[in-house]
Amino acid sequence: MSVDDRRAGLLQPRTAVRGLPLYAPDVAPCAVDVSENVNLWGSPPASLRAVTSAAPERMNRYPSLYSTPLRDAVLAYLGLSEANGIGLVSGCGSDDVLDAAIRAFGEAGDEVAFAAPTFVMIPIFTRLNGLVPAVLPMGPNYEVDPQRLVDRRAKITYLCTPNNPTSTAMTREAVEYVVDHAAGLVVLDEAYAEFAPDVFTSLVTRSERLLVTRTFSKAFGLAGLRVGYGVGSTAIVEAVTRARGPYKVNALAEAAAVAALSEGPDALGWVTARAADAVTIRERLASALRELGLEPAPSAGNFLFVPTSRAPAIAREMRQRSVLVRALSGLPHDIAGVKAADGHALRIGVGPWESMERLLEALREALACA
Ligand SMILES: *Cc1c(COP(=O)(O)O)cnc(C)c1O
């Protein structure tokens, strides 16, 4: 880079990019890692077989442009149909779909409104695409106020239920109010739908402004392959597809995802059974945490959100015992439990009970000395 170039700013990254940190969670290798909300039982056996057999014949070719086989399999899984004016856009993780949706609908300077705290990537994709986050706090009991969100009249309104990191779900009434009254595009992130008592995907048939995103990274056990999708009216999906670009789901990922959706105990049956296990163990873990004097939020996902002012020290002590949980700090104080915890919380992924026993043992020791 010559001095002249530097002076002229020709090699300067965009302002929005310069201001962004790299995503850098604590990733120390640990025997028990529950710091990401992935499927801790593994991947569907049918997906493992599909990757192995697809590899030799499909790796030298480009995948399908817009992942048509995946689209058909997912729409069937969701009970939705193109005949009803519904389309599907897939992506390299649902991150990719969220990013493309913001880019497709938001002009520079437009607002993306959401209740906080929520998925960390949302303010990042918002800024990266030149938009502005409009952050509205959750209520004292993790409520999302639909009226406040709608009153903001943002170009894009983002809802996340069950919500990451709080694990809490929105009421049907609140979701429907936002979908029916928002001024612009509503993006409803259902990354944890498979663990939730109530899902809202079918609202896409009632509203033309709704895009529902989901992922193969959580219940489906394919986080390493990066596959996600959004469903909505064909007009919305077409715009997001344009903004996304071709070839985003690689051939092996597509083969694995399609296989996971097929009938049978090695495929969709495996996913459903593991999700049911996660829900049972989640409740068992929550009572164990309450016995230790902690207060996890009511969870509708495969993880628990545990406000405690000692979160950073507890996480550090647990890591020394080779158990990795996510410690969150600087959370907004509007939620009563988070305020009492001075903005600190732990996020703990749910997995097979044996790993939860190891986790509880490390937690008990950490609480004793942290
Ligand atoms: C994990 C997660 C996602 C998605 O992840 P991908 O791996 O990119 O599909 C999206 N939203 C929320 C709220 C998540 O927690």
XYZ file of C-alpha atoms and ligand atoms in Angstrom:
385
model
C 0.000 0.000 0.000
C 1.600 3.287 -1.046
C 1.491 6.355 1.156
C -0.692 8.092 -1.431
C -3.207 5.254 -1.454
C -3.385 5.267 2.317
C -3.887 9.022 2.357
C -6.621 8.817 -0.225
C -8.396 6.184 1.847
C -8.638 3.871 -1.148
C -7.623 0.928 0.980
C -9.873 1.760 3.887
C -12.522 -0.873 4.673
C -16.078 0.496 4.875
C -16.893 2.390 8.059
C -19.450 -0.253 9.121
C -16.820 -2.974 8.716
C -14.068 -1.135 10.583
C -16.301 -0.755 13.626
C -17.178 -4.453 13.864
C -15.409 -6.913 16.149
C -14.788 -10.496 14.993
C -17.180 -13.001 16.533
C -14.915 -14.379 19.275
C -16.590 -16.563 21.875
C -14.507 -18.469 24.392
C -13.578 -21.667 22.517
C -11.091 -23.380 24.829
C -11.210 -27.148 24.113
C -13.087 -28.842 26.978
C -14.269 -32.404 27.677
C -17.849 -31.137 27.993
C -18.667 -28.216 25.686
C -22.217 -26.922 26.125
C -21.394 -23.376 25.043
C -23.173 -23.599 21.660
C -26.778 -24.726 21.503
C -26.079 -27.547 19.056
C -27.260 -31.175 19.119
C -24.948 -32.765 21.707
C -26.087 -36.280 20.736
C -24.435 -35.956 17.296
C -25.906 -36.060 13.778
C -28.654 -38.201 12.216
C -27.146 -41.504 10.986
C -28.963 -41.051 7.663
C -27.109 -37.740 7.133
C -23.732 -39.325 7.849
C -24.454 -42.016 5.240
C -25.682 -39.437 2.716
C -22.497 -37.360 3.003
C -20.313 -40.432 2.518
C -22.128 -41.591 -0.587
C -22.548 -38.115 -2.099
C -18.890 -37.165 -1.737
C -17.301 -39.135 -4.605
C -19.837 -38.142 -7.239
C -20.830 -34.623 -6.248
C -17.707 -32.862 -5.008
C -16.238 -31.866 -8.389
C -19.517 -30.291 -9.556
C -21.314 -27.184 -8.372
C -24.374 -27.890 -6.242
C -27.869 -27.007 -7.447
C -28.136 -23.232 -7.947
C -30.832 -22.598 -5.371
C -31.038 -26.001 -3.659
C -34.275 -27.189 -5.236
C -34.248 -30.728 -3.723
C -33.768 -29.194 -0.272
C -36.596 -26.724 -0.858
C -39.021 -29.507 -1.750
C -38.014 -31.651 1.247
C -38.287 -28.775 3.741
C -41.668 -27.548 2.468
C -43.031 -31.090 2.830
C -41.598 -31.298 6.378
C -43.312 -28.021 7.300
C -46.596 -28.981 5.659
C -46.375 -25.980 3.350
C -46.826 -25.879 -0.395
C -45.781 -23.718 -3.315
C -49.346 -24.146 -4.547
C -50.367 -21.808 -1.689
C -47.959 -19.082 -2.749
C -45.211 -20.091 -0.292
C -41.546 -20.190 -1.239
C -38.301 -21.205 0.439
C -34.843 -19.662 0.417
C -31.975 -21.737 1.818
C -28.549 -20.510 2.825
C -25.163 -21.186 4.355
C -26.746 -21.421 7.800
C -29.818 -19.386 8.663
C -27.302 -16.616 9.408
C -26.921 -16.297 5.656
C -30.685 -16.016 5.179
C -31.018 -13.394 7.951
C -28.166 -11.366 6.432
C -29.660 -11.598 2.941
C -33.146 -10.651 4.197
C -31.815 -7.475 5.816
C -29.881 -6.655 2.639
C -32.872 -7.415 0.424
C -35.302 -5.068 2.203
C -33.212 -2.478 4.049
C -31.825 0.677 2.476
C -28.869 2.300 4.207
C -30.141 4.139 7.284
C -33.332 2.081 7.666
C -34.050 0.543 11.054
C -34.144 -3.072 12.217
C -36.252 -3.224 15.401
C -35.915 -6.016 17.941
C -36.319 -6.748 21.639
C -33.055 -7.130 23.563
C -31.211 -9.210 24.461
C -31.491 -11.360 21.352
C -29.371 -13.206 18.778
C -25.958 -11.494 18.697
C -25.689 -11.647 14.906
C -28.704 -9.384 14.351
C -27.066 -6.053 15.290
C -23.980 -7.203 13.350
C -25.845 -8.000 10.104
C -27.858 -4.810 10.599
C -24.736 -2.630 10.725
C -22.873 -4.588 8.030
C -25.688 -3.872 5.615
C -25.709 -0.167 6.498
C -28.873 -0.304 8.624
C -29.410 0.895 12.182
C -30.467 -1.282 15.144
C -33.563 -0.029 17.019
C -33.177 -1.806 20.350
C -36.257 -2.145 22.548
C -35.783 -3.797 25.944
C -37.652 -6.913 27.034
C -39.951 -6.539 30.063
C -39.102 -7.637 33.635
C -40.354 -11.189 32.979
C -38.767 -11.627 29.536
C -41.871 -10.290 27.747
C -41.648 -8.802 24.282
C -43.971 -5.804 23.990
C -45.641 -6.145 20.568
C -47.110 -2.646 20.652
C -43.726 -0.976 21.188
C -42.204 -2.979 18.340
C -45.010 -2.095 15.959
C -45.033 1.582 17.006
C -41.390 1.854 15.956
C -42.519 1.465 12.309
C -39.152 -0.017 11.381
C -38.425 -1.240 7.873
C -37.620 -4.650 9.375
C -38.851 -6.122 12.680
C -36.973 -9.128 14.028
C -38.599 -11.599 16.426
C -36.812 -14.595 17.897
C -38.810 -17.310 19.623
C -37.590 -19.289 21.483
C -35.111 -16.459 21.966
C -31.338 -16.777 22.135
C -29.872 -16.124 24.713
C -32.854 -15.958 27.105
C -34.428 -19.307 25.977
C -37.872 -17.794 26.536
C -40.779 -17.961 24.076
C -43.109 -15.213 22.928
C -46.852 -15.710 23.392
C -48.900 -16.508 20.297
C -50.868 -13.316 20.910
C -47.704 -11.182 20.804
C -46.315 -12.866 17.675
C -49.606 -12.532 15.828
C -49.981 -8.889 16.865
C -46.601 -8.004 15.382
C -47.200 -10.039 12.230
C -50.613 -8.402 11.722
C -49.617 -4.806 12.532
C -45.940 -4.269 11.637
C -45.282 -1.656 8.979
C -42.516 -3.493 7.127
C -40.946 -6.920 6.840
C -41.232 -9.218 9.874
C -38.461 -11.774 10.290
C -39.367 -14.508 12.763
C -36.352 -16.593 13.798
C -37.398 -20.103 14.857
C -33.934 -21.662 15.192
C -35.217 -23.642 18.211
C -38.697 -24.507 16.895
C -38.165 -28.263 17.306
C -37.918 -27.845 21.110
C -40.754 -25.354 21.540
C -44.304 -26.066 22.713
C -45.754 -23.690 20.112
C -44.460 -22.836 16.625
C -45.560 -20.050 14.320
C -44.242 -21.126 10.922
C -47.709 -21.545 9.416
C -48.394 -17.819 9.889
C -46.614 -17.388 6.538
C -49.881 -18.451 4.917
C -51.710 -15.570 6.602
C -49.231 -12.723 6.138
C -47.352 -11.581 3.051
C -44.854 -9.621 5.151
C -43.519 -12.567 7.162
C -40.279 -14.509 6.649
C -39.762 -17.400 9.097
C -36.185 -18.669 9.371
C -35.073 -22.047 10.669
C -31.859 -24.045 10.730
C -30.283 -27.506 10.552
C -27.687 -26.405 13.142
C -29.633 -27.066 16.331
C -32.140 -29.983 16.559
C -30.934 -31.468 13.259
C -27.341 -31.859 14.393
C -25.686 -30.423 11.252
C -24.127 -27.164 12.533
C -20.774 -27.992 10.934
C -22.352 -28.237 7.491
C -24.075 -24.820 7.646
C -27.608 -25.156 6.308
C -30.547 -22.895 7.125
C -33.641 -21.596 5.387
C -36.432 -19.072 5.342
C -40.049 -19.550 4.277
C -42.549 -16.896 3.308
C -44.628 -15.542 0.464
C -43.026 -16.073 -2.936
C -42.501 -12.306 -3.329
C -40.442 -12.051 -0.123
C -38.537 -15.245 -0.787
C -37.659 -14.158 -4.313
C -36.191 -10.872 -3.058
C -34.141 -12.617 -0.370
C -32.940 -15.189 -2.915
C -31.700 -12.396 -5.208
C -29.860 -10.729 -2.326
C -28.387 -14.057 -1.257
C -26.923 -15.223 -4.562
C -26.459 -18.720 -6.028
C -24.622 -21.815 -4.729
C -24.848 -21.041 -1.010
C -25.648 -24.560 0.200
C -22.838 -26.935 -0.710
C -23.578 -30.346 -2.255
C -22.667 -32.436 0.794
C -24.611 -30.203 3.164
C -27.634 -30.442 0.921
C -27.397 -34.246 0.768
C -27.134 -34.429 4.577
C -30.073 -32.062 5.159
C -32.354 -33.816 2.681
C -31.477 -37.189 4.261
C -32.267 -35.860 7.760
C -35.786 -34.999 6.584
C -36.552 -38.456 5.242
C -38.850 -40.802 7.165
C -37.388 -43.393 9.500
C -35.699 -43.915 12.862
C -32.246 -43.008 11.428
C -33.467 -39.739 9.947
C -36.362 -37.513 11.030
C -37.276 -40.050 13.719
C -33.789 -39.659 15.191
C -34.100 -35.860 15.189
C -37.526 -35.925 16.848
C -36.439 -38.411 19.514
C -33.299 -36.427 20.388
C -35.324 -33.195 20.578
C -37.733 -34.906 22.998
C -34.734 -36.102 25.061
C -33.408 -32.540 25.159
C -36.735 -31.213 26.463
C -36.913 -33.868 29.225
C -33.301 -33.314 30.277
C -33.745 -29.547 30.121
C -36.434 -29.739 32.803
C -34.373 -32.139 34.900
C -31.351 -29.839 34.650
C -33.469 -26.796 35.507
C -34.629 -28.416 38.780
C -31.054 -29.389 39.624
C -29.995 -25.766 39.081
C -32.846 -24.491 41.253
C -31.690 -26.834 44.009
C -28.315 -25.100 43.793
C -30.029 -21.766 44.361
C -29.942 -20.618 40.724
C -32.946 -19.326 38.778
C -33.001 -20.415 35.136
C -35.486 -18.595 32.883
C -38.436 -20.703 31.673
C -36.908 -22.377 28.607
C -38.557 -23.366 25.343
C -35.229 -24.279 23.695
C -32.420 -26.810 24.161
C -30.524 -24.574 26.567
C -30.963 -22.701 29.837
C -30.392 -19.021 30.580
C -29.252 -18.512 34.149
C -28.829 -14.949 35.419
C -26.190 -14.750 38.161
C -23.786 -11.990 39.080
C -21.097 -14.659 39.500
C -21.373 -15.888 35.872
C -17.855 -14.864 34.740
C -16.157 -16.449 37.768
C -18.318 -19.586 37.614
C -17.573 -20.060 33.896
C -13.853 -19.640 34.571
C -13.891 -22.200 37.381
C -15.920 -24.650 35.275
C -13.514 -24.282 32.361
C -10.668 -25.284 34.679
C -12.702 -28.454 35.260
C -12.976 -28.921 31.462
C -16.622 -27.866 31.194
C -17.343 -24.997 28.812
C -20.484 -22.882 29.299
C -21.176 -19.457 27.790
C -20.832 -16.501 30.166
C -22.705 -13.386 29.070
C -22.103 -9.919 30.492
C -23.352 -6.394 29.891
C -26.930 -7.579 29.318
C -29.662 -4.914 29.514
C -31.060 -4.507 33.033
C -34.763 -4.406 32.144
C -35.338 -8.090 32.952
C -35.726 -8.332 36.748
C -33.509 -11.413 37.155
C -30.792 -9.942 34.943
C -30.881 -6.667 36.855
C -30.422 -8.541 40.141
C -27.464 -10.318 38.486
C -25.961 -6.976 37.409
C -26.217 -7.921 33.708
C -24.448 -11.284 33.971
C -25.795 -14.722 33.007
C -24.735 -18.220 32.034
C -26.065 -19.970 28.945
C -25.948 -23.749 29.247
C -26.690 -26.172 26.388
C -28.604 -29.366 27.128
C -27.148 -32.766 26.176
C -27.096 -36.423 27.250
C -27.662 -36.771 30.996
C -24.157 -38.179 31.663
C -22.638 -34.936 30.362
C -25.119 -32.957 32.466
C -23.926 -34.862 35.546
C -20.346 -33.830 34.790
C -21.544 -30.304 34.269
C -23.395 -30.247 37.593
C -20.367 -31.601 39.408
C -18.163 -28.841 37.961
C -20.850 -26.272 38.712
C -21.145 -27.343 42.365
C -17.377 -27.026 42.769
C -17.357 -23.682 40.956
C -20.126 -22.313 43.178
C -18.170 -23.375 46.238
C -15.059 -21.437 45.225
C -16.101 -18.796 42.645
C -27.983 -20.720 16.243
C -28.946 -19.665 15.818
C -29.168 -19.361 14.478
C -28.507 -19.981 13.384
O -27.641 -20.438 13.021
P -27.072 -21.061 11.672
O -26.112 -22.052 12.176
O -26.478 -19.927 10.943
O -28.239 -21.659 10.963
C -30.093 -18.407 14.130
N -30.782 -17.774 15.075
C -30.619 -18.047 16.364
C -31.443 -17.335 17.346
C -29.680 -18.982 16.783
O -29.506 -19.199 18.075
